[in-house]
Amino acid sequence: MATLEASPTVSPIGRDTVRVDGPRKVTGAAQYTSDFHFPGMLYAVPVGATIANGKITKLETTAAEKMPGVRAILHRENIGKIFRSIPGPGFAGICEERRPPFEDDVVRYYGQYIALAVAETFETAKGAADAVRATYAAEKPNVDLHLVADDEPEEVITTFGPRKRLDSQRGDPDAAFAGAPVRLDHTYITPFETHNPLEPHSTTAMWEGSTLTLYESSQGVVNLRSVLAQMFGLPQENVRVITKFVGSGFGSKLWPWTVCPLAAAAARQVGRPVRLVLGRKMMFHAVGHRPRTQQRVRLGATREGKLVSLHHDYIYTRSILDAHHEDCGEATPFQYSVPNLRVSFGRAKRNIGGGADMRGPGRVPGLYATESAMNELAHQLGIDPVQLRILNEPKIDESVGLPFSSRHLLECFQLGAERFGWSKRNPAVGSMKRDGLTLGWGMAGCSWIAARFDAAANVQLRDDGTCRVASATQDIGTGTYTVLAQLASARTGVPLDKVEVELGDTSLPAGPLSGGSIATASVVNAVLFAADQALGSLKMVAVSTPGSPFASHSPDDLAVDNGRIFIKAEGPSKGTPFADILRRANLRLVSGNGQSPATFGNPKPKFSTQSFGCHFAEVTWQPEIARLRVSRVVTVIDAGKIINTLAGRNQIQGAVVMGVGMALLEHTEYDPQNGAPINSSMADYIVAVNADAPAIDVHFLDYPDKELNEVGARGIGEIGLAGIAAAITDAVHHATGVRVRELPVKIENLLA
Ligand code: MOS
């Protein structure tokens, strides 16, 4: 049997591997959700409420219904039954807006869908949607930016179930803080942000009898199936969800939104396939956003820089009905060693659509706050910020009393500092210059969860010498097609260009969500086990098929590599193509199934599993013209074995660019009068683009973490966005002397 390490063929694991789906993408052959066309397909356009709080008193649809080409105007009276869904075990049945569309006449946020126009063309549907007239009894919406925790019990219900508002506690943090020789008490704010993937949300729904098929731009087809099955009262096997290519999601497509049941209800009503693609403006209304957070961090320390207490008390916004949990305190209890600690949260309801996971949910805004506080403490103490972190490096995860499966954060700091040239930093504000520019240097640490979701995969070896690997996970642009190909190739020895990968279809073995940077770690063992089973089957065929050159051998004597099956003792040069064996046996293929269980819910974990890393950032500042730029970033990530170093670096680079946006640009503003997002276009909601991107040097440590899977791969992606805003804002302080504690840093902040 080919193994990962000892294969005579060079294993593709751990190498720069060009994406196997690249040619399909650049030639336009890759089919995104709205590239699929169906005979008789209609187009749907939602009508969004133009108030954010109140009631619909009248809905006039007659004019719209009479327009030529209009097939239906759906609203509360005629949409038909849509049930609610509830979460089930194993990350199923999850959505961030529980209320089925049009369930009542109450409007709770601007853009909430109140009707749906269905027509022969997109233009007609848009015209009809615009012709629907609503009359409201409007009240002033609450979109206040100052957050005060709502009066709530100590345990609250969130999207993921009940949750104690006291996240974590140890020692006596209040007393320790009161008695600390050095104290810091600051509040950090992160704004509402909106996901802006290139491809907007897109659904095409069609019915055949009581079977529903959805083409959907989704980060989780399996969960989506379970939600839609519940909403339409169907057995799961009657719902199929297909997602072949996704123009990214950043978390907005992790869980289904009400656009999916709307399209399905419309298709049910008109008896034809219905397509619903959101326009960019509607991407700001009802398909999620990163909640606003207000985080008070208190640190107590000795004069030498040893932490004695840490309080992290945060408040975030939620929608009126739903309860997305923005887990800002996720990393706080274990990032540093501190004997006295409290992490707690509160929530503040606002008349805004459902909050959602957005790249690095919770921990990214959380680490912005706590890492900023560490940088401020370092400044206050006159200690180098790297040194302060080294002083407070924990030996174990102090929140659960478990060792880390693999933590090499100090090595990240050391390597990052070296690659950046950190030792040349003069800490005096405004003291460093280059080419007439003032330089600011800042750094921060980061971490991200390492875990597995349930995963199943199927591997086939076929009589044309190819291998097929399949799983109902999806590639959201991160490289999942390539990772599955690499794993299957590494284990079966079939060269990469002869491996076909099938993803994004609930008719395949159930695979993981593309979320939490967890998909890769989840699929590793499932694919390897499936390959082992297929290889075992192939060897049985080889020894049991009359006329086979291996007829007198035991399966254990055999190995497979580079498309050939051979006797281990003789080596691969004497082998036979496995395709020949299959043909001789009159078999099209042999196949294997593999499964790998989730790590969530393990009552007795032996380790705390996390990835770690750090960023070093340089900004340039020109006070004469108030120009601030991020010029250089060095990022070092300790995420176990990196399966595809090319796609891996690309993930971190993309996250760093997004971090430049988080630090300096991104924020969604809501109109206090009508609750509408004001900057709801790509012209007004500014994201970092190529011109904003610094030189980014990404380096991975290489410590395989076998706790997670056989290869030792943890997740990457989101970790690249964690901590970067704190590194940049500290660099801004270093350059300008201005300490900004509310993101994004605006030029106005620096002119004061
Ligand atoms: Mo990511 S926010 O877990 O899709």
XYZ file of C-alpha atoms in Angstrom, residues 12 43 78 105 497 702:
6
model
C 1.822 16.058 -3.460
C -36.684 34.962 -12.448
C -50.421 33.514 -0.998
C -46.699 41.787 8.899
C -3.861 14.869 -13.314
C 5.796 22.787 9.832
